[in-house]
Amino acid sequence: MTDLPDRRRFLALSATGIAGVALWGCSNAPARAAERFPVMLTDAQWRRKLSPAAYDILRHEGTETPYSSPLNGEHRAGTFTCAGCDQPAYTSHTKFESGTGWPSFWAPLPRAIVAREDSTLGMSRTEIHCSRCGGHLGHVFDDGPKPTGKRYCMNGAGLTFHAATA
């Protein structure tokens, strides 16, 4: 029975190594060709302009912790814009409670976003970017409500809310 802690340590180290190899392998996506957007800043300019969370999400395709965004509870009439360039992306009219922990919408505003395939993490998803600055906003899934059946699952730190004026 004295070898039980050694066995646990071995299993824990093995699991950590397997997870590390899996994550390392998933992050080796092929490099994309440089994209051009109407708003282009240097990395240093983006870093100065954005909060650390918005920088990670918009410029490095990060994801915020579920239920961490104050925009989850935002129910006023208004517009959700890209935190990078302030382009209107979604209206409060299309926001719904998805129960996922991220602000969700069933449709973007016309020409506000661009979509591209994302095969990181070993799965195929469609990621959503701002069409003006290229900032990563989140992903879209086919399990949303009518009328579109889409769930645009956005990172709140990548968005800014502007309340409608009366």
GROMACS .gro file of N, CA and C in nm:
model
  498
    1MET      N    1   0.081  -0.120   0.000
    1MET     CA    2   0.000   0.000   0.000
    1MET      C    3   0.085   0.127   0.000
    2THR      N    4   0.212   0.116   0.028
    2THR     CA    5   0.296   0.235   0.032
    2THR      C    6   0.323   0.291  -0.107
    3ASP      N    7   0.296   0.214  -0.213
    3ASP     CA    8   0.320   0.266  -0.348
    3ASP      C    9   0.200   0.340  -0.405
    4LEU      N   10   0.089   0.354  -0.331
    4LEU     CA   11  -0.030   0.423  -0.379
    4LEU      C   12  -0.003   0.569  -0.415
    5PRO      N   13   0.066   0.650  -0.331
    5PRO     CA   14   0.096   0.787  -0.372
    5PRO      C   15   0.182   0.793  -0.498
    6ASP      N   16   0.277   0.700  -0.514
    6ASP     CA   17   0.359   0.698  -0.635
    6ASP      C   18   0.274   0.668  -0.758
    7ARG      N   19   0.178   0.579  -0.744
    7ARG     CA   20   0.089   0.546  -0.854
    7ARG      C   21   0.004   0.667  -0.893
    8ARG      N   22  -0.049   0.738  -0.792
    8ARG     CA   23  -0.129   0.858  -0.818
    8ARG      C   24  -0.044   0.964  -0.887
    9ARG      N   25   0.079   0.982  -0.839
    9ARG     CA   26   0.168   1.080  -0.899
    9ARG      C   27   0.197   1.043  -1.044
   10PHE      N   28   0.223   0.915  -1.069
   10PHE     CA   29   0.250   0.869  -1.205
   10PHE      C   30   0.129   0.894  -1.295
   11LEU      N   31   0.008   0.862  -1.248
   11LEU     CA   32  -0.112   0.882  -1.329
   11LEU      C   33  -0.137   1.031  -1.354
   12ALA      N   34  -0.115   1.113  -1.252
   12ALA     CA   35  -0.134   1.256  -1.270
   12ALA      C   36  -0.035   1.313  -1.372
   13LEU      N   37   0.091   1.273  -1.362
   13LEU     CA   38   0.192   1.320  -1.458
   13LEU      C   39   0.163   1.270  -1.598
   14SER      N   40   0.116   1.147  -1.608
   14SER     CA   41   0.082   1.091  -1.739
   14SER      C   42  -0.033   1.169  -1.803
   15ALA      N   43  -0.135   1.196  -1.724
   15ALA     CA   44  -0.251   1.270  -1.776
   15ALA      C   45  -0.210   1.410  -1.818
   16THR      N   46  -0.125   1.474  -1.739
   16THR     CA   47  -0.077   1.608  -1.773
   16THR      C   48   0.002   1.605  -1.903
   17GLY      N   49   0.087   1.504  -1.919
   17GLY     CA   50   0.165   1.493  -2.043
   17GLY      C   51   0.078   1.470  -2.164
   18ILE      N   52  -0.023   1.384  -2.151
   18ILE     CA   53  -0.114   1.356  -2.263
   18ILE      C   54  -0.191   1.482  -2.300
   19ALA      N   55  -0.242   1.554  -2.197
   19ALA     CA   56  -0.315   1.678  -2.224
   19ALA      C   57  -0.225   1.781  -2.291
   20GLY      N   58  -0.102   1.790  -2.246
   20GLY     CA   59  -0.008   1.885  -2.305
   20GLY      C   60   0.019   1.855  -2.451
   21VAL      N   61   0.039   1.728  -2.482
   21VAL     CA   62   0.063   1.689  -2.622
   21VAL      C   63  -0.060   1.718  -2.706
   22ALA      N   64  -0.179   1.689  -2.653
   22ALA     CA   65  -0.302   1.714  -2.729
   22ALA      C   66  -0.320   1.862  -2.756
   23LEU      N   67  -0.300   1.946  -2.655
   23LEU     CA   68  -0.317   2.089  -2.674
   23LEU      C   69  -0.210   2.147  -2.766
   24TRP      N   70  -0.087   2.100  -2.753
   24TRP     CA   71   0.020   2.148  -2.839
   24TRP      C   72  -0.010   2.111  -2.984
   25GLY      N   73  -0.057   1.989  -3.005
   25GLY     CA   74  -0.089   1.944  -3.141
   25GLY      C   75  -0.204   2.021  -3.201
   26CYS      N   76  -0.304   2.059  -3.119
   26CYS     CA   77  -0.419   2.133  -3.170
   26CYS      C   78  -0.385   2.276  -3.203
   27SER      N   79  -0.282   2.330  -3.144
   27SER     CA   80  -0.252   2.470  -3.169
   27SER      C   81  -0.164   2.491  -3.291
   28ASN      N   82  -0.128   2.385  -3.358
   28ASN     CA   83  -0.042   2.397  -3.475
   28ASN      C   84  -0.123   2.411  -3.602
   29ALA      N   85  -0.219   2.504  -3.599
   29ALA     CA   86  -0.298   2.529  -3.719
   29ALA      C   87  -0.211   2.598  -3.823
   30PRO      N   88  -0.235   2.572  -3.950
   30PRO     CA   89  -0.154   2.638  -4.053
   30PRO      C   90  -0.172   2.789  -4.045
   31ALA      N   91  -0.067   2.861  -4.076
   31ALA     CA   92  -0.072   3.007  -4.073
   31ALA      C   93  -0.165   3.057  -4.182
   32ARG      N   94  -0.241   3.161  -4.148
   32ARG     CA   95  -0.332   3.221  -4.245
   32ARG      C   96  -0.259   3.333  -4.319
   33ALA      N   97  -0.303   3.357  -4.439
   33ALA     CA   98  -0.249   3.470  -4.514
   33ALA      C   99  -0.291   3.599  -4.444
   34ALA      N  100  -0.209   3.699  -4.450
   34ALA     CA  101  -0.241   3.827  -4.388
   34ALA      C  102  -0.370   3.882  -4.449
   35GLU      N  103  -0.461   3.924  -4.362
   35GLU     CA  104  -0.587   3.980  -4.409
   35GLU      C  105  -0.581   4.132  -4.397
   36ARG      N  106  -0.655   4.199  -4.482
   36ARG     CA  107  -0.660   4.344  -4.480
   36ARG      C  108  -0.801   4.387  -4.437
   37PHE      N  109  -0.807   4.485  -4.347
   37PHE     CA  110  -0.934   4.538  -4.300
   37PHE      C  111  -0.926   4.690  -4.306
   38PRO      N  112  -1.040   4.759  -4.312
   38PRO     CA  113  -1.038   4.905  -4.315
   38PRO      C  114  -0.965   4.969  -4.196
   39VAL      N  115  -0.974   4.909  -4.078
   39VAL     CA  116  -0.902   4.959  -3.960
   39VAL      C  117  -0.786   4.863  -3.933
   40MET      N  118  -0.665   4.912  -3.950
   40MET     CA  119  -0.545   4.832  -3.927
   40MET      C  120  -0.453   4.908  -3.832
   41LEU      N  121  -0.417   4.846  -3.721
   41LEU     CA  122  -0.324   4.905  -3.625
   41LEU      C  123  -0.209   4.807  -3.602
   42THR      N  124  -0.099   4.857  -3.554
   42THR     CA  125   0.011   4.767  -3.517
   42THR      C  126  -0.026   4.695  -3.388
   43ASP      N  127   0.045   4.589  -3.359
   43ASP     CA  128   0.020   4.517  -3.235
   43ASP      C  129   0.036   4.608  -3.114
   44ALA      N  130   0.138   4.693  -3.114
   44ALA     CA  131   0.160   4.787  -3.003
   44ALA      C  132   0.043   4.885  -2.990
   45GLN      N  133  -0.011   4.930  -3.102
   45GLN     CA  134  -0.125   5.022  -3.097
   45GLN      C  135  -0.249   4.953  -3.041
   46TRP      N  136  -0.273   4.828  -3.083
   46TRP     CA  137  -0.387   4.753  -3.029
   46TRP      C  138  -0.370   4.733  -2.879
   47ARG      N  139  -0.250   4.700  -2.837
   47ARG     CA  140  -0.223   4.675  -2.695
   47ARG      C  141  -0.251   4.800  -2.611
   48ARG      N  142  -0.215   4.917  -2.664
   48ARG     CA  143  -0.241   5.043  -2.592
   48ARG      C  144  -0.390   5.077  -2.591
   49LYS      N  145  -0.458   5.048  -2.700
   49LYS     CA  146  -0.598   5.086  -2.717
   49LYS      C  147  -0.694   4.999  -2.634
   50LEU      N  148  -0.665   4.871  -2.622
   50LEU     CA  149  -0.758   4.775  -2.563
   50LEU      C  150  -0.721   4.737  -2.420
   51SER      N  151  -0.821   4.694  -2.344
   51SER     CA  152  -0.795   4.635  -2.213
   51SER      C  153  -0.721   4.503  -2.236
   52PRO      N  154  -0.652   4.450  -2.136
   52PRO     CA  155  -0.585   4.321  -2.155
   52PRO      C  156  -0.680   4.210  -2.202
   53ALA      N  157  -0.800   4.205  -2.145
   53ALA     CA  158  -0.896   4.100  -2.186
   53ALA      C  159  -0.941   4.120  -2.329
   54ALA      N  160  -0.974   4.243  -2.366
   54ALA     CA  161  -1.017   4.271  -2.504
   54ALA      C  162  -0.904   4.244  -2.603
   55TYR      N  163  -0.781   4.279  -2.566
   55TYR     CA  164  -0.666   4.252  -2.653
   55TYR      C  165  -0.652   4.102  -2.677
   56ASP      N  166  -0.658   4.022  -2.571
   56ASP     CA  167  -0.644   3.877  -2.585
   56ASP      C  168  -0.754   3.820  -2.674
   57ILE      N  169  -0.876   3.865  -2.655
   57ILE     CA  170  -0.988   3.812  -2.732
   57ILE      C  171  -0.985   3.860  -2.876
   58LEU      N  172  -0.980   3.991  -2.894
   58LEU     CA  173  -0.989   4.047  -3.029
   58LEU      C  174  -0.868   4.021  -3.116
   59ARG      N  175  -0.749   4.027  -3.060
   59ARG     CA  176  -0.628   4.017  -3.140
   59ARG      C  177  -0.564   3.878  -3.137
   60HIS      N  178  -0.595   3.798  -3.033
   60HIS     CA  179  -0.533   3.665  -3.024
   60HIS      C  180  -0.635   3.553  -3.010
   61GLU      N  181  -0.761   3.582  -3.044
   61GLU     CA  182  -0.868   3.483  -3.049
   61GLU      C  183  -0.885   3.409  -2.917
   62GLY      N  184  -0.867   3.482  -2.806
   62GLY     CA  185  -0.890   3.425  -2.674
   62GLY      C  186  -1.039   3.410  -2.647
   63THR      N  187  -1.070   3.351  -2.533
   63THR     CA  188  -1.209   3.334  -2.490
   63THR      C  189  -1.218   3.371  -2.343
   64GLU      N  190  -1.317   3.451  -2.309
   64GLU     CA  191  -1.336   3.488  -2.169
   64GLU      C  192  -1.402   3.374  -2.092
   65THR      N  193  -1.388   3.377  -1.963
   65THR     CA  194  -1.452   3.278  -1.876
   65THR      C  195  -1.604   3.294  -1.886
   66PRO      N  196  -1.677   3.182  -1.898
   66PRO     CA  197  -1.823   3.194  -1.905
   66PRO      C  198  -1.878   3.266  -1.782
   67TYR      N  199  -1.985   3.340  -1.801
   67TYR     CA  200  -2.056   3.417  -1.698
   67TYR      C  201  -1.973   3.530  -1.639
   68SER      N  202  -1.861   3.567  -1.701
   68SER     CA  203  -1.778   3.674  -1.646
   68SER      C  204  -1.811   3.811  -1.706
   69SER      N  205  -1.885   3.816  -1.814
   69SER     CA  206  -1.911   3.943  -1.881
   69SER      C  207  -2.035   4.013  -1.825
   70PRO      N  208  -2.021   4.141  -1.792
   70PRO     CA  209  -2.139   4.216  -1.750
   70PRO      C  210  -2.243   4.228  -1.862
   71LEU      N  211  -2.202   4.206  -1.986
   71LEU     CA  212  -2.298   4.215  -2.096
   71LEU      C  213  -2.398   4.100  -2.098
   72ASN      N  214  -2.371   3.993  -2.022
   72ASN     CA  215  -2.469   3.885  -2.013
   72ASN      C  216  -2.601   3.939  -1.958
   73GLY      N  217  -2.592   4.027  -1.860
   73GLY     CA  218  -2.712   4.081  -1.795
   73GLY      C  219  -2.761   4.211  -1.856
   74GLU      N  220  -2.707   4.250  -1.969
   74GLU     CA  221  -2.749   4.376  -2.032
   74GLU      C  222  -2.878   4.352  -2.109
   75HIS      N  223  -2.986   4.418  -2.065
   75HIS     CA  224  -3.116   4.396  -2.128
   75HIS      C  225  -3.180   4.525  -2.178
   76ARG      N  226  -3.106   4.636  -2.174
   76ARG     CA  227  -3.160   4.761  -2.226
   76ARG      C  228  -3.158   4.760  -2.379
   77ALA      N  229  -3.239   4.846  -2.437
   77ALA     CA  230  -3.237   4.864  -2.582
   77ALA      C  231  -3.107   4.935  -2.620
   78GLY      N  232  -3.046   4.888  -2.727
   78GLY     CA  233  -2.922   4.951  -2.772
   78GLY      C  234  -2.848   4.866  -2.871
   79THR      N  235  -2.720   4.901  -2.889
   79THR     CA  236  -2.635   4.836  -2.989
   79THR      C  237  -2.507   4.786  -2.924
   80PHE      N  238  -2.466   4.668  -2.963
   80PHE     CA  239  -2.340   4.608  -2.919
   80PHE      C  240  -2.240   4.630  -3.033
   81THR      N  241  -2.130   4.696  -3.002
   81THR     CA  242  -2.031   4.728  -3.103
   81THR      C  243  -1.900   4.657  -3.075
   82CYS      N  244  -1.816   4.647  -3.176
   82CYS     CA  245  -1.683   4.589  -3.161
   82CYS      C  246  -1.602   4.678  -3.067
   83ALA      N  247  -1.540   4.619  -2.966
   83ALA     CA  248  -1.459   4.696  -2.871
   83ALA      C  249  -1.331   4.748  -2.935
   84GLY      N  250  -1.294   4.695  -3.049
   84GLY     CA  251  -1.173   4.740  -3.116
   84GLY      C  252  -1.192   4.864  -3.201
   85CYS      N  253  -1.306   4.872  -3.272
   85CYS     CA  254  -1.324   4.984  -3.365
   85CYS      C  255  -1.461   5.051  -3.354
   86ASP      N  256  -1.543   5.005  -3.263
   86ASP     CA  257  -1.676   5.061  -3.236
   86ASP      C  258  -1.775   5.040  -3.350
   87GLN      N  259  -1.749   4.946  -3.439
   87GLN     CA  260  -1.846   4.917  -3.544
   87GLN      C  261  -1.967   4.847  -3.484
   88PRO      N  262  -2.089   4.894  -3.512
   88PRO     CA  263  -2.208   4.824  -3.466
   88PRO      C  264  -2.210   4.681  -3.522
   89ALA      N  265  -2.234   4.584  -3.432
   89ALA     CA  266  -2.232   4.444  -3.472
   89ALA      C  267  -2.365   4.373  -3.447
   90TYR      N  268  -2.429   4.401  -3.333
   90TYR     CA  269  -2.554   4.336  -3.295
   90TYR      C  270  -2.645   4.437  -3.228
   91THR      N  271  -2.776   4.415  -3.238
   91THR     CA  272  -2.870   4.499  -3.164
   91THR      C  273  -2.928   4.419  -3.049
   92SER      N  274  -2.978   4.491  -2.950
   92SER     CA  275  -3.040   4.425  -2.835
   92SER      C  276  -3.163   4.346  -2.877
   93HIS      N  277  -3.224   4.383  -2.988
   93HIS     CA  278  -3.342   4.311  -3.040
   93HIS      C  279  -3.310   4.165  -3.071
   94THR      N  280  -3.186   4.135  -3.108
   94THR     CA  281  -3.150   3.998  -3.145
   94THR      C  282  -3.080   3.922  -3.032
   95LYS      N  283  -3.063   3.986  -2.916
   95LYS     CA  284  -2.996   3.921  -2.803
   95LYS      C  285  -3.094   3.826  -2.734
   96PHE      N  286  -3.042   3.712  -2.689
   96PHE     CA  287  -3.127   3.618  -2.616
   96PHE      C  288  -3.044   3.548  -2.509
   97GLU      N  289  -3.112   3.489  -2.412
   97GLU     CA  290  -3.045   3.416  -2.304
   97GLU      C  291  -3.022   3.272  -2.350
   98SER      N  292  -2.898   3.239  -2.379
   98SER     CA  293  -2.866   3.106  -2.430
   98SER      C  294  -2.831   3.008  -2.317
   99GLY      N  295  -2.800   3.061  -2.198
   99GLY     CA  296  -2.761   2.975  -2.088
   99GLY      C  297  -2.618   2.924  -2.099
  100THR      N  298  -2.540   2.980  -2.193
  100THR     CA  299  -2.403   2.933  -2.214
  100THR      C  300  -2.300   3.012  -2.133
  101GLY      N  301  -2.339   3.131  -2.085
  101GLY     CA  302  -2.245   3.215  -2.012
  101GLY      C  303  -2.181   3.323  -2.095
  102TRP      N  304  -2.217   3.333  -2.222
  102TRP     CA  305  -2.166   3.437  -2.310
  102TRP      C  306  -2.284   3.513  -2.371
  103PRO      N  307  -2.269   3.643  -2.399
  103PRO     CA  308  -2.376   3.714  -2.468
  103PRO      C  309  -2.404   3.646  -2.603
  104SER      N  310  -2.531   3.620  -2.629
  104SER     CA  311  -2.568   3.548  -2.751
  104SER      C  312  -2.674   3.625  -2.829
  105PHE      N  313  -2.664   3.613  -2.961
  105PHE     CA  314  -2.752   3.685  -3.053
  105PHE      C  315  -2.795   3.588  -3.162
  106TRP      N  316  -2.915   3.611  -3.220
  106TRP     CA  317  -2.957   3.523  -3.329
  106TRP      C  318  -2.927   3.580  -3.466
  107ALA      N  319  -2.878   3.705  -3.474
  107ALA     CA  320  -2.838   3.761  -3.604
  107ALA      C  321  -2.749   3.883  -3.583
  108PRO      N  322  -2.648   3.900  -3.670
  108PRO     CA  323  -2.566   4.022  -3.666
  108PRO      C  324  -2.632   4.131  -3.751
  109LEU      N  325  -2.580   4.251  -3.740
  109LEU     CA  326  -2.621   4.358  -3.830
  109LEU      C  327  -2.562   4.330  -3.969
  110PRO      N  328  -2.625   4.380  -4.075
  110PRO     CA  329  -2.574   4.356  -4.211
  110PRO      C  330  -2.429   4.403  -4.227
  111ARG      N  331  -2.349   4.319  -4.287
  111ARG     CA  332  -2.208   4.347  -4.321
  111ARG      C  333  -2.119   4.380  -4.201
  112ALA      N  334  -2.163   4.347  -4.080
  112ALA     CA  335  -2.087   4.379  -3.960
  112ALA      C  336  -1.978   4.277  -3.930
  113ILE      N  337  -1.997   4.156  -3.977
  113ILE     CA  338  -1.905   4.048  -3.941
  113ILE      C  339  -1.856   3.973  -4.064
  114VAL      N  340  -1.749   3.899  -4.044
  114VAL     CA  341  -1.701   3.801  -4.141
  114VAL      C  342  -1.682   3.670  -4.066
  115ALA      N  343  -1.705   3.561  -4.134
  115ALA     CA  344  -1.693   3.429  -4.073
  115ALA      C  345  -1.582   3.352  -4.141
  116ARG      N  346  -1.515   3.266  -4.064
  116ARG     CA  347  -1.416   3.175  -4.122
  116ARG      C  348  -1.410   3.049  -4.038
  117GLU      N  349  -1.365   2.944  -4.099
  117GLU     CA  350  -1.357   2.816  -4.030
  117GLU      C  351  -1.244   2.816  -3.928
  118ASP      N  352  -1.271   2.755  -3.815
  118ASP     CA  353  -1.177   2.744  -3.704
  118ASP      C  354  -1.166   2.596  -3.668
  119SER      N  355  -1.049   2.539  -3.686
  119SER     CA  356  -1.032   2.397  -3.656
  119SER      C  357  -0.938   2.374  -3.537
  120THR      N  358  -0.919   2.477  -3.454
  120THR     CA  359  -0.838   2.459  -3.335
  120THR      C  360  -0.915   2.375  -3.234
  121LEU      N  361  -0.848   2.325  -3.135
  121LEU     CA  362  -0.906   2.242  -3.029
  121LEU      C  363  -0.966   2.113  -3.083
  122GLY      N  364  -0.926   2.072  -3.201
  122GLY     CA  365  -0.967   1.943  -3.254
  122GLY      C  366  -1.111   1.936  -3.300
  123MET      N  367  -1.175   2.049  -3.323
  123MET     CA  368  -1.313   2.048  -3.373
  123MET      C  369  -1.329   2.156  -3.478
  124SER      N  370  -1.432   2.143  -3.559
  124SER     CA  371  -1.458   2.241  -3.663
  124SER      C  372  -1.569   2.334  -3.615
  125ARG      N  373  -1.538   2.464  -3.612
  125ARG     CA  374  -1.635   2.566  -3.572
  125ARG      C  375  -1.625   2.682  -3.670
  126THR      N  376  -1.722   2.772  -3.664
  126THR     CA  377  -1.717   2.892  -3.745
  126THR      C  378  -1.692   3.009  -3.652
  127GLU      N  379  -1.578   3.076  -3.672
  127GLU     CA  380  -1.548   3.189  -3.586
  127GLU      C  381  -1.594   3.317  -3.653
  128ILE      N  382  -1.624   3.415  -3.569
  128ILE     CA  383  -1.681   3.542  -3.615
  128ILE      C  384  -1.581   3.654  -3.585
  129HIS      N  385  -1.558   3.738  -3.686
  129HIS     CA  386  -1.467   3.852  -3.674
  129HIS      C  387  -1.539   3.979  -3.717
  130CYS      N  388  -1.496   4.091  -3.662
  130CYS     CA  389  -1.546   4.221  -3.704
  130CYS      C  390  -1.500   4.246  -3.847
  131SER      N  391  -1.591   4.292  -3.932
  131SER     CA  392  -1.554   4.315  -4.072
  131SER      C  393  -1.474   4.443  -4.091
  132ARG      N  394  -1.469   4.529  -3.990
  132ARG     CA  395  -1.395   4.654  -4.002
  132ARG      C  396  -1.251   4.641  -3.953
  133CYS      N  397  -1.229   4.574  -3.839
  133CYS     CA  398  -1.092   4.566  -3.784
  133CYS      C  399  -1.038   4.424  -3.776
  134GLY      N  400  -1.122   4.324  -3.806
  134GLY     CA  401  -1.078   4.185  -3.802
  134GLY      C  402  -1.074   4.125  -3.663
  135GLY      N  403  -1.120   4.199  -3.562
  135GLY     CA  404  -1.118   4.148  -3.425
  135GLY      C  405  -1.203   4.024  -3.409
  136HIS      N  406  -1.149   3.927  -3.337
  136HIS     CA  407  -1.222   3.801  -3.309
  136HIS      C  408  -1.330   3.830  -3.205
  137LEU      N  409  -1.455   3.802  -3.238
  137LEU     CA  410  -1.565   3.827  -3.148
  137LEU      C  411  -1.616   3.702  -3.080
  138GLY      N  412  -1.613   3.589  -3.147
  138GLY     CA  413  -1.665   3.465  -3.091
  138GLY      C  414  -1.689   3.362  -3.199
  139HIS      N  415  -1.793   3.280  -3.180
  139HIS     CA  416  -1.826   3.174  -3.275
  139HIS      C  417  -1.977   3.171  -3.298
  140VAL      N  418  -2.018   3.109  -3.408
  140VAL     CA  419  -2.160   3.091  -3.437
  140VAL      C  420  -2.190   2.943  -3.444
  141PHE      N  421  -2.308   2.907  -3.390
  141PHE     CA  422  -2.352   2.767  -3.385
  141PHE      C  423  -2.494   2.757  -3.439
  142ASP      N  424  -2.533   2.638  -3.478
  142ASP     CA  425  -2.665   2.615  -3.537
  142ASP      C  426  -2.769   2.570  -3.435
  143ASP      N  427  -2.762   2.617  -3.312
  143ASP     CA  428  -2.858   2.576  -3.210
  143ASP      C  429  -2.930   2.695  -3.147
  144GLY      N  430  -2.949   2.801  -3.226
  144GLY     CA  431  -3.014   2.921  -3.175
  144GLY      C  432  -3.164   2.920  -3.200
  145PRO      N  433  -3.231   3.026  -3.157
  145PRO     CA  434  -3.376   3.034  -3.172
  145PRO      C  435  -3.418   3.080  -3.312
  146LYS      N  436  -3.547   3.073  -3.337
  146LYS     CA  437  -3.602   3.129  -3.460
  146LYS      C  438  -3.588   3.280  -3.453
  147PRO      N  439  -3.577   3.348  -3.560
  147PRO     CA  440  -3.604   3.302  -3.696
  147PRO      C  441  -3.483   3.245  -3.768
  148THR      N  442  -3.360   3.260  -3.715
  148THR     CA  443  -3.242   3.217  -3.791
  148THR      C  444  -3.193   3.078  -3.752
  149GLY      N  445  -3.221   3.036  -3.629
  149GLY     CA  446  -3.166   2.909  -3.580
  149GLY      C  447  -3.019   2.919  -3.545
  150LYS      N  448  -2.963   3.040  -3.545
  150LYS     CA  449  -2.821   3.061  -3.518
  150LYS      C  450  -2.802   3.113  -3.375
  151ARG      N  451  -2.687   3.078  -3.318
  151ARG     CA  452  -2.645   3.133  -3.188
  151ARG      C  453  -2.508   3.194  -3.207
  152TYR      N  454  -2.503   3.326  -3.218
  152TYR     CA  455  -2.377   3.398  -3.226
  152TYR      C  456  -2.331   3.417  -3.083
  153CYS      N  457  -2.239   3.333  -3.040
  153CYS     CA  458  -2.190   3.328  -2.904
  153CYS      C  459  -2.066   3.418  -2.896
  154MET      N  460  -2.083   3.538  -2.840
  154MET     CA  461  -1.979   3.640  -2.845
  154MET      C  462  -1.911   3.658  -2.709
  155ASN      N  463  -1.786   3.698  -2.713
  155ASN     CA  464  -1.712   3.732  -2.592
  155ASN      C  465  -1.750   3.876  -2.554
  156GLY      N  466  -1.803   3.894  -2.435
  156GLY     CA  467  -1.845   4.027  -2.391
  156GLY      C  468  -1.730   4.127  -2.388
  157ALA      N  469  -1.608   4.082  -2.356
  157ALA     CA  470  -1.494   4.173  -2.352
  157ALA      C  471  -1.456   4.223  -2.492
  158GLY      N  472  -1.506   4.157  -2.595
  158GLY     CA  473  -1.480   4.200  -2.732
  158GLY      C  474  -1.586   4.297  -2.783
  159LEU      N  475  -1.686   4.325  -2.698
  159LEU     CA  476  -1.796   4.412  -2.737
  159LEU      C  477  -1.809   4.530  -2.640
  160THR      N  478  -1.872   4.634  -2.687
  160THR     CA  479  -1.908   4.750  -2.605
  160THR      C  480  -2.057   4.773  -2.627
  161PHE      N  481  -2.129   4.809  -2.521
  161PHE     CA  482  -2.273   4.834  -2.534
  161PHE      C  483  -2.301   4.984  -2.533
  162HIS      N  484  -2.385   5.027  -2.626
  162HIS     CA  485  -2.429   5.167  -2.633
  162HIS      C  486  -2.581   5.166  -2.620
  163ALA      N  487  -2.632   5.218  -2.509
  163ALA     CA  488  -2.776   5.222  -2.486
  163ALA      C  489  -2.842   5.316  -2.586
  164ALA      N  490  -2.963   5.278  -2.627
  164ALA     CA  491  -3.041   5.362  -2.719
  164ALA      C  492  -3.083   5.488  -2.644
  165THR      N  493  -3.086   5.598  -2.715
  165THR     CA  494  -3.133   5.722  -2.655
  165THR      C  495  -3.282   5.737  -2.683
  166ALA      N  496  -3.352   5.792  -2.589
  166ALA     CA  497  -3.499   5.802  -2.599
  166ALA      C  498  -3.544   5.899  -2.701
   0.00000   0.00000   0.00000
